[in-house]
Amino acid sequence: MTAHTWWLLLILTVAIAALIYLINSRLRVHPFVALILVSVGTGIAAGEPAAKLAGSIEEGAGGTLGDVGVTLALGAMLGRLLSDSGATDAIARALVARAEPRRLPWLVGAAAFVIGVPMFFEVGLIVLLPLIFSVARRMEEHGGTKGSPYVLLGVPAIASLSTLHGMLPPHPGPLTAMTGLHADLGLTLGVGIVCAVPTVILAGPVYARWIAPRLPDVAPDAELVAQFTGAERQPAAATSGPGAQAATDVPRRTSVPTGLAVAAVLVPVVLMLLRTLAETALDESSGLGAALVFAGEPLVAMLAGFVFALGVTMVGSTRASHSGRSGEETRASLTDSLKSIAAILLIIGGGGAFKQVLQDSGIGDAIASAAEGAHINVILLGWLIALLLSLTTGSATVGIVSATGIVAPLIGDGGGLEASLLVVAIGAGSLGLNYVNHAGFWLVKESFGMDLTQATKTQTAVQTLVSVLGLAMALLLSVFA
């Protein structure tokens, strides 16, 4: 490598250190602002012309948000509709109804896996807490459970929700990585599911059976359990610590047929998978093939899922009362769902700007040259960078978007199995070592009434298991790449 290549790599190292400092120091700069500042400084230090630098930032941010932003907004609204309509409750309760106690952790994990398709980790957990608390309380009354039933049921839910959030599109992290690496949607979805299932099993029900007897005293506050399981209106969360949210009320959920509920959750995923089948099995000139490819585009698939869920909401609210749920209530709920993703959208845009500056300034080529000379496995490298950045910045999204920009030059034009596995590995890396600087850690700790040690043995341990197992599965599948 030339002296200039080493200089560019030094700039990248300083840029990452500056990003970590700006987000974690007393300044507490918002990750979006930190990413833009670091992008500007990196471009100038690398010698990119000032006139071109502004264009790189605009192109990177705009291009990334153009691919991901609208899809993410539709996903957030879809998740809110499913929650408000009672669809998620219908799925969860149908799975655990009349189940044997030993099967309950597996069924709660399965319910979380289905519900987690369109929902963020925090939202999915809040939706599942009434189910977890009510079933755990039933297990306490019957007795015979080794350890805390709340841990026994909570761990599988955490494992499923975090795995889907980090490793499968249409969640924002994997979708952003997939766009940046030009990975195939259907292949990424298929590979993600193959990696996710054994990961969820081992980090969820299997680990829960081991850790629950070692945490016998874990139990949420009795008043909180009563609110979640018996009140007309339920608190969204009771959290504290960095990034935590205050308890708020959500409307009582209405009744939705279980079949419609399952269909509403799976519509986007099915359309995306049908697109893959059409691309591989049907001729390019086929009208059916063209229609399925169009319907399987992430934007169109999420729009179809949203429209279907809107119909489910109308059906459920009409059954619950003659007047149904008003359009104004639905609109207010959807507007509120968009507020929760505004910061994520900005961070994704900032990450896109950083990625484009790395590419246009020549740092991307320097990374590729260094990795080729050092013979570093690109899947392991992507996982490690995402892990370190997520740990140090407290944001899985920052870890994913930054790692994607750094390793993108290593796979050229992208595509193929390697790119899809890299998406999974980067997403898995962003989940590991989830600790006190992550909002999800505090949500789990406070919701289940844990101290720091107990929360570390559950939330941190589970997500680190998911991270390592996701990497292991990606590396195993890379043998066939």
Coordinates of C-alpha atoms in Angstrom, one line a residue:
M1 CA 0.0 0.0 0.0
T2 CA 1.1 3.5 -0.8
A3 CA 1.7 6.3 1.8
H4 CA -1.5 8.0 0.5
T5 CA -3.5 4.8 1.2
W6 CA -2.2 4.8 4.8
W7 CA -3.1 8.5 5.1
L8 CA -6.7 7.8 4.1
L9 CA -7.0 4.9 6.5
L10 CA -5.7 7.2 9.3
I11 CA -8.4 9.7 8.3
L12 CA -11.0 7.0 8.6
T13 CA -9.7 6.0 12.0
V14 CA -9.8 9.6 13.3
A15 CA -13.3 10.0 11.8
I16 CA -14.7 7.0 13.6
A17 CA -13.1 8.2 16.9
A18 CA -14.5 11.7 16.4
L19 CA -18.0 10.2 15.7
I20 CA -17.8 8.2 18.9
Y21 CA -16.6 11.2 20.9
L22 CA -19.3 13.6 19.6
I23 CA -22.1 11.2 20.5
N24 CA -20.8 10.0 23.8
S25 CA -19.0 13.0 25.3
R26 CA -20.6 15.7 27.5
L27 CA -21.6 17.4 24.3
R28 CA -24.1 14.6 23.5
V29 CA -24.3 15.7 19.9
H30 CA -27.3 14.0 18.1
P31 CA -26.0 11.1 15.9
F32 CA -27.4 12.8 12.7
V33 CA -25.5 16.0 13.4
A34 CA -22.4 14.0 14.4
L35 CA -22.5 12.0 11.1
I36 CA -22.8 15.2 9.0
L37 CA -20.0 16.9 10.8
V38 CA -17.7 13.9 10.5
S39 CA -18.6 13.6 6.8
V40 CA -17.6 17.1 6.2
G41 CA -14.4 16.8 8.1
T42 CA -13.5 13.5 6.5
G43 CA -14.1 14.8 3.0
I44 CA -11.9 17.9 3.6
A45 CA -9.1 15.9 5.2
A46 CA -9.1 13.4 2.4
G47 CA -8.8 16.2 -0.2
E48 CA -12.2 16.0 -1.8
P49 CA -13.0 19.4 -3.5
A50 CA -15.3 21.6 -1.5
A51 CA -17.7 22.0 -4.4
K52 CA -18.0 18.2 -4.8
L53 CA -18.2 17.5 -1.0
A54 CA -21.6 19.2 -0.6
G55 CA -22.9 17.2 -3.6
S56 CA -21.6 13.9 -2.0
I57 CA -23.4 14.6 1.2
E58 CA -26.7 15.5 -0.6
E59 CA -26.4 12.5 -2.9
G60 CA -25.6 10.1 -0.1
A61 CA -28.3 11.3 2.3
G62 CA -31.0 11.7 -0.4
G63 CA -30.3 8.4 -2.1
T64 CA -30.4 6.4 1.0
L65 CA -33.6 8.0 2.3
G66 CA -35.1 7.7 -1.1
D67 CA -34.6 3.9 -1.0
V68 CA -35.4 3.4 2.7
G69 CA -37.3 6.4 4.1
V70 CA -40.8 5.8 2.6
T71 CA -40.7 2.1 3.2
L72 CA -39.7 2.7 6.8
A73 CA -42.5 5.2 7.3
L74 CA -45.1 2.7 5.9
G75 CA -43.6 0.0 8.2
A76 CA -44.1 2.2 11.3
M77 CA -47.7 2.9 10.4
L78 CA -48.3 -0.7 9.6
G79 CA -47.0 -1.7 13.0
R80 CA -49.2 0.9 14.7
L81 CA -52.3 -0.2 12.9
L82 CA -51.7 -3.9 13.8
S83 CA -51.3 -2.9 17.4
D84 CA -54.3 -0.6 17.6
S85 CA -56.5 -3.1 15.8
G86 CA -55.8 -5.9 18.2
A87 CA -54.2 -8.0 15.4
T88 CA -51.1 -8.6 17.4
D89 CA -53.1 -9.6 20.5
A90 CA -55.1 -12.0 18.4
I91 CA -51.9 -13.7 17.1
A92 CA -50.2 -13.9 20.5
R93 CA -53.2 -15.2 22.4
A94 CA -54.1 -17.8 19.8
L95 CA -50.6 -19.2 20.0
V96 CA -50.5 -19.6 23.8
A97 CA -54.1 -20.6 24.4
R98 CA -54.4 -23.9 26.4
A99 CA -50.7 -24.6 25.9
E100 CA -48.8 -26.9 28.2
P101 CA -46.4 -24.9 30.5
R102 CA -43.2 -26.4 29.1
R103 CA -44.3 -25.2 25.6
L104 CA -45.1 -21.7 26.6
P105 CA -41.5 -20.2 26.1
W106 CA -41.5 -21.6 22.6
L107 CA -44.9 -20.3 21.8
V108 CA -44.2 -16.8 23.2
G109 CA -41.0 -16.8 21.1
A110 CA -43.1 -17.8 18.0
A111 CA -45.6 -15.1 18.7
A112 CA -42.8 -12.5 19.0
F113 CA -41.3 -13.8 15.8
V114 CA -44.5 -13.2 13.8
I115 CA -45.4 -9.9 15.5
G116 CA -41.8 -8.7 15.1
V117 CA -41.9 -8.7 11.3
P118 CA -43.3 -5.2 11.0
M119 CA -42.4 -3.8 14.4
F120 CA -39.3 -2.2 16.1
F121 CA -37.9 -4.0 19.1
E122 CA -39.2 -1.6 21.7
V123 CA -42.7 -1.4 20.1
G124 CA -42.9 -5.2 19.7
L125 CA -41.9 -5.8 23.4
I126 CA -44.5 -3.2 24.6
V127 CA -47.2 -5.0 22.6
L128 CA -46.2 -8.3 24.0
L129 CA -45.9 -7.3 27.7
P130 CA -49.6 -7.9 28.5
L131 CA -49.4 -11.4 27.1
I132 CA -46.1 -12.2 28.9
F133 CA -47.4 -10.8 32.2
S134 CA -50.7 -12.5 32.1
V135 CA -49.3 -15.9 31.1
A136 CA -46.4 -15.6 33.7
R137 CA -49.0 -14.7 36.4
R138 CA -50.9 -17.8 35.4
M139 CA -47.8 -19.9 35.7
E140 CA -47.1 -18.5 39.2
E141 CA -50.5 -19.4 40.4
H142 CA -50.2 -23.0 39.2
G143 CA -46.6 -23.3 40.5
G144 CA -44.0 -25.9 39.4
T145 CA -41.9 -23.4 37.4
K146 CA -38.2 -23.4 38.1
G147 CA -37.1 -19.8 38.5
S148 CA -38.9 -16.7 37.4
P149 CA -41.7 -17.2 34.8
Y150 CA -41.2 -13.7 33.7
V151 CA -37.6 -14.5 32.6
L152 CA -38.7 -17.8 31.1
L153 CA -41.2 -16.0 28.9
G154 CA -39.5 -12.7 28.4
V155 CA -36.2 -14.0 27.1
P156 CA -37.7 -15.8 24.0
A157 CA -39.6 -12.6 23.2
I158 CA -36.4 -10.5 23.5
A159 CA -34.5 -13.0 21.3
S160 CA -37.1 -13.0 18.6
L161 CA -37.7 -9.3 18.4
S162 CA -34.0 -8.4 18.5
T163 CA -33.2 -11.0 15.8
L164 CA -35.8 -9.7 13.4
H165 CA -35.0 -6.1 14.2
G166 CA -31.3 -6.5 13.3
M167 CA -31.2 -9.2 10.7
L168 CA -34.3 -9.2 8.5
P169 CA -35.8 -6.6 6.1
P170 CA -38.1 -4.7 6.1
H171 CA -36.6 -3.5 9.4
P172 CA -34.7 -0.2 8.9
G173 CA -31.2 -1.5 9.7
P174 CA -31.2 -4.5 7.4
L175 CA -33.0 -2.5 4.7
T176 CA -30.4 0.2 4.9
A177 CA -27.5 -2.3 4.7
M178 CA -29.2 -4.1 1.8
T179 CA -29.5 -0.9 -0.1
G180 CA -25.9 0.2 0.5
L181 CA -24.5 -3.2 -0.4
H182 CA -26.9 -3.6 -3.4
A183 CA -28.0 -7.0 -2.0
D184 CA -30.9 -8.8 -3.6
L185 CA -34.1 -8.4 -1.5
G186 CA -35.5 -12.0 -1.8
L187 CA -32.1 -13.6 -1.3
T188 CA -31.5 -11.4 1.8
L189 CA -34.9 -12.3 3.2
G190 CA -34.4 -16.0 2.6
V191 CA -30.8 -16.0 4.1
G192 CA -32.0 -13.9 7.0
I193 CA -34.8 -16.4 7.9
V194 CA -32.3 -19.3 7.6
C195 CA -29.9 -17.5 10.0
A196 CA -32.7 -16.2 12.3
V197 CA -34.5 -19.4 13.1
P198 CA -31.7 -21.3 14.9
T199 CA -30.5 -18.1 16.4
V200 CA -33.9 -17.4 18.0
I201 CA -34.2 -21.0 19.3
L202 CA -30.8 -21.0 21.0
A203 CA -30.8 -17.5 22.3
G204 CA -34.5 -17.7 23.2
P205 CA -36.2 -20.8 24.7
V206 CA -33.0 -22.7 25.2
Y207 CA -31.2 -19.9 27.0
A208 CA -34.4 -19.1 28.9
R209 CA -34.5 -22.6 30.4
W210 CA -30.9 -22.2 31.6
I211 CA -31.1 -18.6 33.0
A212 CA -34.6 -18.6 34.5
P213 CA -33.7 -20.8 37.5
R214 CA -30.7 -18.6 38.2
L215 CA -32.9 -15.5 38.5
P216 CA -35.8 -16.7 40.7
D217 CA -36.5 -13.2 42.2
V218 CA -37.2 -11.3 38.9
A219 CA -40.8 -10.0 38.9
P220 CA -42.3 -6.8 37.7
D221 CA -44.0 -4.4 40.0
A222 CA -47.4 -5.8 41.0
E223 CA -49.2 -2.5 40.0
L224 CA -47.5 -2.5 36.6
V225 CA -48.6 -6.2 36.0
A226 CA -52.2 -5.2 37.0
Q227 CA -52.2 -2.3 34.6
F228 CA -50.9 -4.3 31.7
T229 CA -53.2 -7.3 32.3
G230 CA -56.4 -5.9 33.7
A231 CA -56.9 -2.2 33.0
E232 CA -59.1 -0.7 30.4
R233 CA -56.2 1.5 29.3
Q234 CA -52.6 0.1 29.3
P235 CA -49.3 2.0 29.9
A236 CA -47.0 1.8 27.0
A237 CA -43.9 1.5 29.2
A238 CA -42.4 2.4 32.5
T239 CA -38.7 3.0 31.8
S240 CA -35.9 5.1 33.1
G241 CA -32.3 5.8 32.2
P242 CA -30.8 7.1 28.9
G243 CA -33.2 7.1 26.0
A244 CA -36.1 5.8 28.1
Q245 CA -39.7 6.9 27.6
A246 CA -42.2 8.0 30.2
A247 CA -45.3 5.8 30.7
T248 CA -48.1 6.8 28.3
D249 CA -51.6 5.5 27.6
V250 CA -52.6 3.6 24.5
P251 CA -56.2 2.9 23.5
R252 CA -57.8 -0.3 24.4
R253 CA -57.4 -2.7 21.5
T254 CA -60.4 -4.0 19.6
S255 CA -61.2 -7.5 18.4
V256 CA -59.8 -8.9 15.1
P257 CA -60.2 -12.4 13.7
T258 CA -56.9 -14.4 14.1
G259 CA -56.7 -15.3 10.4
L260 CA -57.0 -11.7 9.3
A261 CA -54.4 -10.7 12.0
V262 CA -51.8 -13.3 10.7
A263 CA -52.5 -12.3 7.1
A264 CA -52.0 -8.6 7.9
V265 CA -48.5 -9.3 9.4
L266 CA -47.4 -11.5 6.6
V267 CA -48.6 -9.6 3.5
P268 CA -45.3 -7.7 3.0
V269 CA -43.1 -10.7 3.5
V270 CA -45.1 -13.0 1.3
L271 CA -45.1 -10.4 -1.5
M272 CA -41.3 -10.0 -1.2
L273 CA -40.8 -13.8 -1.4
L274 CA -43.1 -14.1 -4.4
R275 CA -41.0 -11.5 -6.1
T276 CA -37.9 -13.7 -5.7
L277 CA -39.8 -16.8 -7.0
A278 CA -40.9 -14.8 -10.0
E279 CA -37.4 -13.6 -10.8
T280 CA -36.0 -17.1 -10.7
A281 CA -38.9 -19.2 -12.1
L282 CA -40.7 -17.0 -14.6
D283 CA -39.6 -15.5 -17.9
E284 CA -38.7 -11.8 -17.9
S285 CA -41.4 -11.2 -20.6
S286 CA -44.1 -12.8 -18.5
G287 CA -46.9 -10.5 -17.4
L288 CA -47.4 -12.4 -14.2
G289 CA -43.7 -12.2 -13.5
A290 CA -43.6 -8.4 -14.0
A291 CA -46.6 -8.0 -11.7
L292 CA -45.1 -10.1 -8.9
V293 CA -41.7 -8.3 -9.2
F294 CA -43.5 -4.9 -8.9
A295 CA -45.6 -6.1 -6.0
G296 CA -42.5 -7.4 -4.2
E297 CA -40.7 -4.1 -4.2
P298 CA -40.2 -3.1 -0.6
L299 CA -42.1 0.1 -1.0
V300 CA -45.1 -1.5 -2.8
A301 CA -45.1 -4.6 -0.4
M302 CA -45.2 -2.4 2.6
L303 CA -47.9 -0.2 1.1
A304 CA -50.0 -3.3 0.3
G305 CA -49.5 -4.5 3.9
F306 CA -50.5 -1.1 5.3
V307 CA -53.7 -1.0 3.2
F308 CA -54.6 -4.5 4.2
A309 CA -54.0 -3.7 7.9
L310 CA -56.1 -0.6 7.5
G311 CA -59.0 -2.8 6.3
V312 CA -58.3 -5.1 9.3
T313 CA -58.5 -2.1 11.6
M314 CA -61.9 -1.1 10.2
V315 CA -63.2 -4.7 10.5
G316 CA -62.0 -5.0 14.1
S317 CA -63.3 -1.6 15.2
T318 CA -66.7 -2.2 13.6
R319 CA -67.1 -5.5 15.4
A320 CA -66.1 -3.9 18.7
S321 CA -68.7 -1.1 18.4
H322 CA -71.4 0.0 16.0
S323 CA -69.7 3.4 15.5
G324 CA -66.2 1.9 14.9
R325 CA -62.9 3.7 15.2
S326 CA -63.1 7.2 13.8
G327 CA -60.9 8.3 10.9
E328 CA -59.6 11.1 13.1
E329 CA -58.5 8.6 15.8
T330 CA -56.7 6.5 13.1
R331 CA -55.0 9.5 11.6
A332 CA -53.8 10.7 15.0
S333 CA -52.4 7.3 15.8
L334 CA -50.6 7.1 12.5
T335 CA -49.2 10.5 12.9
D336 CA -47.9 9.5 16.3
S337 CA -46.2 6.4 14.9
L338 CA -44.2 8.6 12.5
K339 CA -42.9 10.8 15.3
S340 CA -41.0 7.7 16.7
I341 CA -39.0 7.2 13.5
A342 CA -38.1 10.8 12.7
A343 CA -34.7 10.5 14.5
I344 CA -34.0 7.1 12.8
L345 CA -34.7 8.5 9.4
L346 CA -32.2 11.4 10.0
I347 CA -29.6 9.0 11.3
I348 CA -30.0 6.8 8.2
G349 CA -29.6 9.9 6.0
G350 CA -26.5 11.0 7.9
G351 CA -25.1 7.5 7.5
G352 CA -25.8 7.6 3.7
A353 CA -23.9 10.9 3.5
F354 CA -20.9 9.4 5.4
K355 CA -20.9 6.4 3.1
Q356 CA -20.9 8.6 0.0
V357 CA -18.1 10.8 1.2
L358 CA -16.0 7.7 1.9
Q359 CA -16.6 6.5 -1.6
D360 CA -16.0 9.9 -3.4
S361 CA -13.0 10.8 -1.4
G362 CA -11.1 7.6 -2.2
I363 CA -11.2 6.2 1.3
G364 CA -13.4 3.3 0.2
D365 CA -10.7 2.2 -2.3
A366 CA -8.1 2.4 0.5
I367 CA -10.3 0.2 2.7
A368 CA -10.6 -2.3 -0.1
S369 CA -6.8 -2.3 -0.7
A370 CA -6.0 -2.7 3.0
A371 CA -8.5 -5.6 3.4
E372 CA -7.2 -7.4 0.3
G373 CA -3.7 -7.2 1.6
A374 CA -4.6 -8.3 5.1
H375 CA -6.9 -11.1 3.9
I376 CA -9.7 -10.1 6.3
N377 CA -13.0 -12.0 6.0
V378 CA -15.4 -9.3 4.9
I379 CA -18.4 -10.9 6.8
L380 CA -16.4 -10.9 10.1
L381 CA -15.1 -7.4 9.4
G382 CA -18.6 -6.0 8.9
W383 CA -19.9 -7.7 12.0
L384 CA -17.0 -6.4 14.1
I385 CA -17.3 -2.8 12.9
A386 CA -21.1 -2.7 13.5
L387 CA -20.6 -4.3 17.0
L388 CA -18.0 -1.7 18.1
L389 CA -19.8 1.3 16.7
S390 CA -23.1 0.2 18.2
L391 CA -21.5 -0.4 21.6
T392 CA -19.6 2.9 21.7
T393 CA -22.4 5.1 20.2
G394 CA -25.4 3.4 21.8
S395 CA -27.2 3.2 18.5
A396 CA -27.6 0.1 16.4
T397 CA -28.6 2.3 13.5
V398 CA -25.4 4.2 13.6
G399 CA -23.5 0.9 13.8
I400 CA -25.3 -0.5 10.7
V401 CA -25.2 2.6 8.5
S402 CA -21.5 3.3 9.3
A403 CA -20.4 -0.3 8.9
T404 CA -22.2 -0.5 5.6
G405 CA -20.4 2.5 4.2
I406 CA -17.0 1.2 5.4
V407 CA -17.3 -2.3 4.0
A408 CA -19.3 -1.6 0.8
P409 CA -16.2 -1.1 -1.3
L410 CA -15.0 -4.6 -0.4
I411 CA -17.7 -6.4 -2.4
G412 CA -17.7 -4.3 -5.6
D413 CA -21.1 -3.9 -7.2
G414 CA -22.7 -6.1 -4.6
G415 CA -25.3 -8.7 -5.2
G416 CA -25.1 -12.4 -4.7
L417 CA -25.0 -14.5 -1.6
E418 CA -22.0 -12.7 -0.1
A419 CA -23.8 -9.4 -0.1
S420 CA -26.9 -10.8 1.6
L421 CA -24.8 -12.6 4.2
L422 CA -23.0 -9.4 4.9
V423 CA -26.3 -7.6 5.5
V424 CA -27.2 -10.3 8.1
A425 CA -23.7 -10.1 9.7
I426 CA -23.7 -6.3 10.0
G427 CA -27.2 -6.4 11.5
A428 CA -26.2 -9.1 13.9
G429 CA -23.1 -7.1 14.9
S430 CA -25.2 -4.1 15.8
L431 CA -27.2 -6.1 18.4
G432 CA -24.3 -7.3 20.5
L433 CA -23.2 -6.0 23.9
N434 CA -26.5 -4.1 24.3
Y435 CA -25.9 -2.2 27.6
V436 CA -26.8 0.9 29.6
N437 CA -26.3 3.3 26.6
H438 CA -29.1 1.6 24.7
A439 CA -32.8 2.5 25.3
G440 CA -33.8 -1.1 24.9
F441 CA -31.7 -2.2 27.9
W442 CA -33.6 0.2 30.1
L443 CA -37.0 -0.8 28.7
V444 CA -36.3 -4.5 29.6
K445 CA -34.8 -3.6 33.0
E446 CA -37.7 -1.5 34.2
S447 CA -40.5 -3.4 32.6
F448 CA -39.5 -6.7 34.3
G449 CA -38.4 -5.1 37.6
M450 CA -34.7 -6.1 37.3
D451 CA -31.5 -4.7 38.8
L452 CA -28.5 -4.0 36.6
T453 CA -27.0 -7.4 37.1
Q454 CA -30.2 -9.2 36.2
A455 CA -30.8 -7.0 33.1
T456 CA -27.2 -7.8 32.0
K457 CA -27.8 -11.5 32.3
T458 CA -31.0 -11.2 30.2
Q459 CA -31.1 -8.3 27.8
T460 CA -27.3 -7.9 27.3
A461 CA -26.6 -11.7 27.3
V462 CA -29.5 -12.5 24.9
Q463 CA -28.7 -9.9 22.4
T464 CA -25.0 -10.8 22.5
L465 CA -26.0 -14.4 21.9
V466 CA -28.1 -13.4 19.0
S467 CA -25.2 -11.3 17.6
V468 CA -22.6 -14.2 17.8
L469 CA -25.0 -16.8 16.6
G470 CA -26.1 -14.6 13.7
L471 CA -22.4 -14.2 12.7
A472 CA -21.8 -18.0 13.0
M473 CA -24.7 -18.8 10.8
A474 CA -23.6 -16.2 8.2
L475 CA -20.1 -17.6 8.2
L476 CA -21.4 -21.1 7.9
L477 CA -23.6 -20.2 4.9
S478 CA -20.7 -18.3 3.3
V479 CA -19.0 -21.6 2.6
F480 CA -21.6 -21.9 -0.3
A481 CA -20.9 -18.3 -1.6

